[in-house]
Coordinates of C-alpha atoms in Angstrom, one line a residue:
S454 CA 64.1 -146.6 -96.6
S455 CA 66.8 -149.2 -97.0
G456 CA 65.5 -150.1 -100.4
I457 CA 65.6 -146.4 -101.5
N458 CA 69.2 -146.0 -100.2
A459 CA 70.3 -149.1 -102.0
E460 CA 68.9 -148.0 -105.4
Y461 CA 69.5 -144.2 -105.3
G462 CA 72.2 -143.8 -102.6
H463 CA 71.4 -140.7 -100.5
P464 CA 67.6 -139.8 -100.1
M465 CA 68.5 -136.2 -101.4
N466 CA 69.1 -137.8 -104.8
I467 CA 65.4 -138.5 -105.3
L468 CA 64.4 -134.8 -104.8
P469 CA 63.7 -133.0 -108.1
E470 CA 65.9 -130.0 -108.9
E471 CA 63.0 -127.6 -108.5
I472 CA 62.7 -128.4 -104.8
L473 CA 66.5 -128.3 -104.3
L474 CA 66.6 -124.9 -106.0
R475 CA 63.9 -123.6 -103.7
V476 CA 65.8 -124.9 -100.6
C477 CA 69.0 -123.4 -101.9
Y478 CA 67.3 -120.0 -102.2
Y479 CA 66.8 -119.8 -98.4
L480 CA 70.3 -120.8 -97.4
P481 CA 72.8 -118.2 -96.1
V482 CA 75.6 -117.3 -98.4
E483 CA 78.2 -119.3 -96.3
D484 CA 76.1 -122.5 -96.5
K485 CA 75.4 -121.9 -100.2
A486 CA 79.2 -121.8 -100.8
E487 CA 79.7 -125.0 -98.8
L488 CA 76.9 -126.7 -100.7
S489 CA 78.5 -126.0 -104.0
V490 CA 81.5 -128.3 -103.2
V491 CA 79.5 -131.3 -102.0
S492 CA 79.0 -132.8 -105.5
K493 CA 78.8 -131.8 -109.1
R494 CA 75.0 -131.9 -109.0
F495 CA 74.9 -129.4 -106.1
N496 CA 77.5 -127.3 -107.8
D497 CA 75.3 -127.1 -110.9
I498 CA 72.3 -126.2 -108.8
V499 CA 74.0 -123.4 -106.9
D500 CA 75.6 -122.1 -110.1
E501 CA 72.2 -122.1 -111.9
S502 CA 70.5 -120.1 -109.2
W503 CA 73.2 -117.5 -108.5
Q504 CA 71.8 -114.6 -110.6
D505 CA 68.3 -114.8 -109.2
F506 CA 69.8 -115.1 -105.7
A507 CA 72.0 -112.1 -106.2
F508 CA 69.2 -109.9 -107.4
S509 CA 66.9 -111.1 -104.6
K510 CA 69.5 -110.0 -102.1
G511 CA 69.8 -106.5 -103.7
W512 CA 73.2 -107.1 -105.2
S513 CA 72.1 -106.0 -108.7
N514 CA 74.6 -103.2 -108.5
F515 CA 77.4 -105.8 -108.6
G516 CA 76.6 -106.4 -112.3
G517 CA 75.0 -109.2 -114.2
T518 CA 78.1 -110.7 -115.8
I519 CA 80.0 -111.9 -112.7
T520 CA 79.7 -115.4 -111.3
W521 CA 77.8 -116.2 -108.2
K522 CA 81.1 -116.9 -106.4
E523 CA 82.2 -113.4 -107.1
S524 CA 78.9 -112.1 -105.9
C525 CA 79.3 -114.0 -102.6
K526 CA 82.8 -112.8 -102.2
R527 CA 81.8 -109.2 -102.6
Y528 CA 78.9 -109.7 -100.3
M529 CA 81.2 -111.0 -97.6
D530 CA 83.8 -108.3 -98.2
Y531 CA 81.3 -105.5 -98.0
R532 CA 79.9 -106.9 -94.8
K533 CA 83.3 -107.2 -93.1
M534 CA 84.3 -103.7 -94.2
W535 CA 81.2 -102.1 -92.6
F536 CA 81.6 -104.1 -89.5
R537 CA 85.3 -103.2 -89.1
G538 CA 84.8 -99.6 -90.0
R539 CA 86.8 -99.7 -93.2
Y540 CA 85.0 -96.9 -95.0
N541 CA 85.8 -93.5 -96.3
E542 CA 84.2 -90.4 -94.9
H543 CA 83.8 -87.2 -96.9
K544 CA 81.9 -84.0 -96.3
I545 CA 80.3 -83.1 -99.6
Y546 CA 78.3 -80.1 -98.5
F547 CA 78.0 -77.5 -95.7
A548 CA 75.4 -74.8 -95.6
T549 CA 76.8 -71.9 -93.5
H550 CA 74.7 -70.2 -90.9
G551 CA 74.3 -66.4 -90.6
T552 CA 72.6 -64.2 -88.1
R553 CA 70.6 -62.5 -90.9
N554 CA 70.5 -65.0 -93.8
Q555 CA 70.3 -68.5 -92.4
N556 CA 70.7 -71.3 -94.8
V557 CA 69.4 -74.5 -93.2
L558 CA 69.4 -78.1 -94.7
T559 CA 65.7 -79.0 -95.5
S560 CA 65.9 -82.2 -97.5
L561 CA 68.3 -84.9 -98.8
I562 CA 68.1 -87.6 -101.5
Y563 CA 70.5 -90.1 -102.9
R564 CA 69.8 -92.0 -106.2
N565 CA 72.2 -93.8 -108.5
K566 CA 75.4 -92.1 -107.2
C567 CA 73.7 -88.7 -107.3
V568 CA 73.0 -86.5 -104.2
G569 CA 70.3 -83.9 -104.1
I570 CA 70.5 -81.3 -101.3
S571 CA 68.0 -78.6 -100.6
T572 CA 68.3 -75.8 -98.1
T573 CA 66.1 -72.8 -97.3
R574 CA 67.8 -70.8 -100.1
K575 CA 68.7 -73.2 -102.9
L576 CA 68.8 -76.7 -104.4
D577 CA 72.1 -78.4 -105.3
F578 CA 72.6 -81.6 -107.2
Y579 CA 75.9 -83.5 -107.2
N580 CA 77.5 -86.6 -108.8
V581 CA 79.4 -88.4 -106.1
S582 CA 82.0 -91.2 -106.6
C583 CA 84.8 -92.8 -104.6
K584 CA 88.1 -93.8 -106.2
K585 CA 88.8 -97.4 -105.3
R586 CA 92.6 -97.2 -105.0
S587 CA 93.1 -93.8 -103.3
G588 CA 89.8 -93.9 -101.3
K589 CA 89.2 -90.2 -102.2
C590 CA 85.7 -89.0 -102.7
L591 CA 84.9 -86.9 -105.7
D592 CA 81.8 -84.7 -105.8
T593 CA 80.9 -82.8 -108.9
K594 CA 78.2 -80.2 -108.8
V595 CA 75.7 -80.7 -111.7
F596 CA 73.5 -77.7 -111.1
T597 CA 72.3 -75.1 -108.5
K598 CA 68.9 -73.6 -108.5
E599 CA 68.0 -70.6 -106.3
M600 CA 64.7 -71.2 -104.5
Q601 CA 63.1 -71.3 -101.1
C602 CA 62.9 -75.0 -100.6
A603 CA 60.0 -76.4 -98.5
E604 CA 61.1 -78.7 -95.7
N605 CA 61.1 -82.4 -96.6
S606 CA 59.7 -81.7 -100.1
L607 CA 62.6 -83.0 -102.1
C608 CA 61.8 -86.4 -103.7
A609 CA 63.0 -88.4 -106.7
S610 CA 62.2 -91.1 -109.1
N611 CA 64.4 -92.8 -111.7
T612 CA 63.7 -89.9 -114.2
H613 CA 62.8 -86.8 -112.2
I614 CA 63.3 -84.9 -109.0
S615 CA 60.7 -82.6 -107.6
I616 CA 60.6 -80.0 -104.9
V617 CA 58.3 -77.2 -103.6
D618 CA 59.4 -73.6 -103.9
E619 CA 57.8 -71.9 -101.0
L620 CA 58.5 -68.4 -102.3
T621 CA 56.4 -68.8 -105.5
S622 CA 54.2 -71.7 -104.2
E623 CA 55.2 -73.9 -107.2
L624 CA 56.0 -77.5 -107.6
V625 CA 59.4 -77.6 -109.4
I626 CA 60.0 -80.8 -111.5
I627 CA 63.5 -81.4 -113.0
D628 CA 64.2 -83.9 -115.7
L629 CA 67.3 -85.9 -114.8
C630 CA 68.2 -86.5 -118.4
N631 CA 68.6 -82.9 -119.5
Y632 CA 68.1 -81.0 -116.2
Q633 CA 65.3 -78.9 -117.7
E634 CA 62.7 -77.7 -115.2
S635 CA 59.0 -77.3 -115.4
R636 CA 56.7 -75.6 -112.8
V637 CA 53.2 -76.3 -111.6
Q638 CA 51.3 -73.7 -109.6
L639 CA 50.1 -74.7 -106.2
S640 CA 47.7 -73.1 -103.8
F641 CA 49.3 -70.3 -101.7
N642 CA 47.2 -71.1 -98.6
Q643 CA 48.2 -74.8 -98.2
T644 CA 51.0 -76.4 -96.3
Y645 CA 52.4 -79.8 -97.5
D646 CA 53.6 -82.5 -95.2
F647 CA 54.3 -85.6 -97.4
F648 CA 55.8 -85.9 -100.9
H649 CA 56.3 -88.9 -103.2
A650 CA 57.6 -89.2 -106.7
T651 CA 57.2 -92.0 -109.3
D652 CA 58.3 -92.0 -113.0
K653 CA 54.8 -90.8 -114.0
H654 CA 53.4 -88.9 -111.0
I655 CA 54.1 -86.5 -108.1
V656 CA 51.9 -87.1 -105.0
L657 CA 51.5 -84.3 -102.4
L658 CA 49.6 -84.5 -99.1
T659 CA 48.6 -81.4 -97.3
N660 CA 48.4 -80.8 -93.5
D661 CA 44.6 -80.6 -93.7
G662 CA 44.1 -84.0 -95.4
Q663 CA 44.0 -83.3 -99.1
I664 CA 45.8 -85.7 -101.4
Q665 CA 46.9 -84.0 -104.6
L666 CA 48.4 -85.6 -107.8
N667 CA 50.4 -84.2 -110.6
T668 CA 51.0 -86.2 -113.8
I669 CA 54.5 -85.5 -115.2
G670 CA 54.1 -83.3 -118.3
H671 CA 50.8 -81.7 -117.2
K672 CA 50.3 -78.3 -115.6
E673 CA 47.3 -79.3 -113.5
I674 CA 47.1 -80.6 -109.9
E675 CA 44.3 -83.1 -109.3
C676 CA 42.8 -83.5 -105.8
I677 CA 41.9 -87.1 -105.2
H678 CA 40.9 -86.8 -101.5
E679 CA 39.3 -83.7 -100.1
E680 CA 38.0 -84.7 -96.7
K681 CA 39.4 -82.7 -93.8
E682 CA 41.4 -85.5 -92.1
E683 CA 45.0 -84.9 -91.1
V684 CA 47.4 -87.4 -92.5
S685 CA 49.7 -89.2 -90.0
Y686 CA 51.8 -91.1 -92.5
S687 CA 52.0 -92.0 -96.2
Y688 CA 53.9 -94.7 -98.2
V689 CA 54.2 -95.5 -101.9
Y690 CA 54.8 -99.1 -102.9
D691 CA 55.9 -100.4 -106.3
D692 CA 55.3 -97.0 -107.8
W693 CA 51.5 -97.3 -108.0
Q694 CA 50.1 -98.2 -104.6
L695 CA 49.6 -95.2 -102.2
F696 CA 49.0 -96.1 -98.6
V697 CA 47.7 -93.2 -96.4
S698 CA 47.1 -93.4 -92.7
F699 CA 44.9 -90.6 -91.1
W700 CA 44.8 -89.4 -87.5
S701 CA 41.2 -90.8 -87.3
G702 CA 42.7 -94.3 -87.5
K703 CA 41.6 -94.8 -91.1
L704 CA 43.9 -96.5 -93.6
V705 CA 43.2 -95.9 -97.3
V706 CA 45.0 -97.5 -100.3
Y707 CA 44.9 -95.8 -103.7
N708 CA 46.0 -96.9 -107.1
I709 CA 48.0 -93.9 -108.3
N710 CA 47.3 -94.8 -112.0
K711 CA 43.5 -94.7 -111.2
P712 CA 43.6 -92.2 -108.4
F713 CA 39.9 -91.6 -107.8
E714 CA 39.2 -95.2 -106.9
A715 CA 40.2 -96.3 -103.4
M716 CA 41.4 -99.9 -103.5
L717 CA 41.0 -100.5 -99.7
C718 CA 39.6 -98.5 -96.8
L719 CA 39.9 -99.8 -93.2
E720 CA 39.0 -98.3 -89.9
L721 CA 41.7 -99.3 -87.5
D722 CA 42.4 -98.7 -83.8
H723 CA 45.8 -97.2 -84.3
V724 CA 47.4 -94.2 -86.0
M725 CA 50.4 -95.3 -88.1
Y726 CA 53.7 -93.6 -88.0
A727 CA 55.7 -96.1 -90.1
M728 CA 55.0 -98.6 -92.8
V729 CA 56.8 -101.2 -95.0
I730 CA 55.5 -103.9 -97.3
S731 CA 57.0 -107.4 -97.7
S732 CA 55.5 -110.7 -99.0
K733 CA 51.9 -109.3 -99.2
H734 CA 52.0 -108.0 -95.7
L735 CA 52.0 -104.4 -94.5
Y736 CA 54.2 -104.1 -91.4
F737 CA 53.5 -101.0 -89.3
G738 CA 54.5 -99.0 -86.2
T739 CA 52.0 -96.7 -84.5
A740 CA 51.8 -93.5 -82.5
D741 CA 51.0 -95.4 -79.3
G742 CA 54.0 -97.9 -79.6
A743 CA 52.3 -100.8 -81.3
V744 CA 54.0 -102.9 -83.9
G745 CA 52.1 -105.3 -86.1
K746 CA 51.3 -106.5 -89.6
L747 CA 48.3 -106.4 -91.9
K748 CA 47.7 -109.2 -94.5
L749 CA 47.1 -107.4 -97.8
D750 CA 44.4 -108.7 -100.1
L751 CA 43.3 -105.8 -102.3
E752 CA 41.1 -108.0 -104.5
T753 CA 38.7 -108.8 -101.6
T754 CA 37.2 -106.9 -98.7
A755 CA 39.7 -106.7 -95.8
S756 CA 38.8 -106.0 -92.2
K757 CA 40.3 -105.5 -88.8
N758 CA 40.6 -109.3 -88.5
S759 CA 43.5 -109.1 -91.0
V760 CA 45.6 -107.1 -88.5
R761 CA 47.9 -108.9 -86.1
E762 CA 49.6 -106.9 -83.4
F763 CA 52.9 -108.0 -81.9
E764 CA 53.6 -107.9 -78.2
T765 CA 53.7 -104.3 -76.9
M766 CA 57.4 -103.5 -76.3
H767 CA 57.8 -99.9 -77.2
C768 CA 57.1 -97.2 -74.6
G769 CA 56.6 -94.5 -77.1
S770 CA 55.8 -93.8 -80.8
V771 CA 57.4 -96.1 -83.4
Y772 CA 59.0 -93.9 -86.0
C773 CA 60.7 -96.5 -88.3
I774 CA 60.3 -100.1 -89.3
A775 CA 62.1 -102.4 -91.7
V776 CA 61.8 -106.0 -92.8
N777 CA 63.7 -108.7 -94.7
K778 CA 62.9 -112.3 -95.3
T779 CA 63.4 -113.5 -91.7
M780 CA 62.8 -110.5 -89.4
V781 CA 61.3 -107.2 -88.6
V782 CA 63.2 -104.3 -86.9
S783 CA 61.5 -101.3 -85.3
G784 CA 62.8 -98.1 -83.6
G785 CA 61.1 -95.2 -81.9
S786 CA 61.0 -92.3 -79.4
D787 CA 61.9 -94.6 -76.5
S788 CA 65.4 -95.1 -77.9
K789 CA 64.8 -98.8 -78.4
V790 CA 65.8 -101.0 -81.3
I791 CA 63.7 -104.2 -81.3
F792 CA 64.3 -107.3 -83.5
W793 CA 61.2 -109.4 -84.1
S794 CA 60.5 -112.6 -86.0
L795 CA 58.1 -112.3 -88.9
Q796 CA 55.5 -113.9 -86.6
G797 CA 56.0 -111.2 -84.0
V798 CA 58.2 -113.0 -81.5
V799 CA 60.7 -110.7 -79.8
R800 CA 64.3 -111.8 -80.6
T801 CA 66.3 -108.9 -79.1
V802 CA 65.5 -105.6 -77.4
D803 CA 68.3 -102.9 -77.3
H804 CA 67.7 -99.8 -75.2
V805 CA 71.3 -98.6 -74.5
T806 CA 72.8 -98.0 -78.0
H807 CA 70.8 -94.9 -78.9
V808 CA 70.2 -91.8 -76.9
G809 CA 67.1 -90.1 -78.0
V810 CA 64.8 -90.9 -80.9
V811 CA 65.6 -93.7 -83.4
R812 CA 64.6 -92.1 -86.7
H813 CA 65.9 -94.4 -89.4
I814 CA 66.4 -98.1 -89.9
F815 CA 67.9 -99.8 -93.0
L816 CA 67.7 -103.6 -93.2
N817 CA 68.7 -106.2 -95.8
D818 CA 69.8 -109.8 -95.5
W819 CA 73.4 -109.0 -94.3
I820 CA 73.4 -105.6 -92.5
M821 CA 71.1 -103.5 -90.3
I822 CA 71.8 -99.8 -89.7
S823 CA 69.9 -97.6 -87.3
S824 CA 70.3 -93.8 -86.7
G825 CA 68.6 -91.0 -84.9
D826 CA 69.7 -88.5 -82.2
A827 CA 72.9 -88.5 -80.2
H828 CA 75.4 -91.4 -80.8
S829 CA 73.3 -91.9 -83.8
I830 CA 74.5 -94.3 -86.6
A831 CA 75.0 -97.9 -85.5
I832 CA 75.6 -101.0 -87.6
W833 CA 74.2 -104.4 -86.6
D834 CA 74.6 -108.0 -87.7
P835 CA 71.0 -109.2 -88.5
F836 CA 72.0 -112.9 -88.1
S837 CA 73.0 -112.5 -84.4
C838 CA 71.1 -109.2 -83.7
K839 CA 74.3 -107.8 -82.2
L840 CA 75.9 -104.4 -82.4
E841 CA 79.0 -104.6 -84.5
N842 CA 80.2 -101.0 -84.9
F843 CA 79.4 -97.3 -84.7
L844 CA 79.8 -95.7 -88.1
H845 CA 79.8 -92.2 -86.6
R846 CA 79.3 -90.9 -83.1
N847 CA 77.5 -87.7 -84.0
P848 CA 76.2 -85.7 -81.0
L849 CA 73.5 -84.1 -83.2
K850 CA 70.3 -85.3 -84.7
I851 CA 70.5 -87.2 -87.9
K852 CA 67.3 -86.3 -89.8
F853 CA 68.1 -87.6 -93.3
M854 CA 69.8 -90.9 -94.2
E855 CA 70.1 -92.8 -97.5
F856 CA 71.9 -96.1 -98.0
D857 CA 72.3 -98.5 -100.9
G858 CA 74.4 -101.2 -99.4
T859 CA 77.8 -99.8 -100.3
V860 CA 77.3 -96.1 -99.9
M861 CA 75.6 -94.0 -97.2
V862 CA 74.7 -90.4 -97.4
Y863 CA 73.3 -88.6 -94.3
G864 CA 72.8 -85.1 -93.0
S865 CA 71.6 -83.0 -90.1
P866 CA 70.0 -79.6 -90.0
D867 CA 71.7 -79.0 -86.7
S868 CA 75.2 -79.0 -88.3
N869 CA 74.2 -78.6 -92.0
Y870 CA 76.8 -81.2 -92.9
V871 CA 76.1 -83.8 -95.6
I872 CA 78.4 -86.8 -95.1
Y873 CA 79.2 -89.4 -97.8
L874 CA 80.4 -92.8 -96.5
S875 CA 81.7 -95.5 -98.9
V876 CA 83.3 -98.8 -98.1
V877 CA 86.9 -99.3 -99.1
D878 CA 86.7 -101.6 -102.1
Q879 CA 89.9 -103.8 -102.0

């Protein structure tokens, strides 16, 4: 080693740039910033990797022309603002109750600064923005369509939104470019529980186990699964993989582009209530409180041996689960929020922050947000697994929540308010 030091100086100097770039990728932002001032070589390495790093962290909304230093600065600013409660709150919608004609919130979506709100009487679509200097929130109604919206049926892709009109039993598809609508007739005697939208397809799952598919631009509904098995949960990944868990314990994976061919079918010991995919693993929460992961290998035959269950910590059903590059977070009916390592080791168990069911969890590399019933929206530091702030102490149930890192939109059918939260960009 003394000979190497004499010839090259520090041992780090003999490592190729490809390895240093890979190491740099896993560093926290603070360490990455410090590394950039060590030497010109490290400054060049960090500067070279900033764009891929920013996109991998989900910072693509910051723009592709700013430097990595500006990306890091904005990242730190947004993190501090959420932690300190420096955000704007604006109520963009309220559906009034009446003794005869009740108008109840049924669905909520948020995509690309647009909010879709459905109630039992109509569908509204808004453009929402926040002025940086004044902090005022501006909401502009784009369109309103009178219909009897089915509960939880509103879903969106980059090009379309779709919803089920219960009065006419039709699937309504609205083009987001020109706001023109098309309708596809559904069966009058079926009830739909799960809905998914991609740029090419609409997927509908009925309460009696049928999986139906509509291709955008076509007037027909195809049935790709007709067995009488009730669906417990469904999840679409990468716009083409459909994961469906049945109450029988079966997990089936479909290729939406080739819908009549099941890519994977497993008989498991659990009924899944929540799913998320990361790094070729399916992380799941179940009806009986189990949390675990399944190694995905869709090209070969998978089995139960691919499933690894974590230590049992939940006392009730697991309703939400999220994952980033270093941890898994789960929440459920027992009011617990549990932080796990990717290997299933418990890091922190919190059972006092939430009162009632934890229904939503959002997690990226710099913030974790959980919401549910009373005292519902809490913000956490994923590095320390500590509670940093309550965004809103709402005594009612938060059923819908959308978050993109800088803006949060949430709503409750109990109050029928839809709230828009945005960090103060200073």
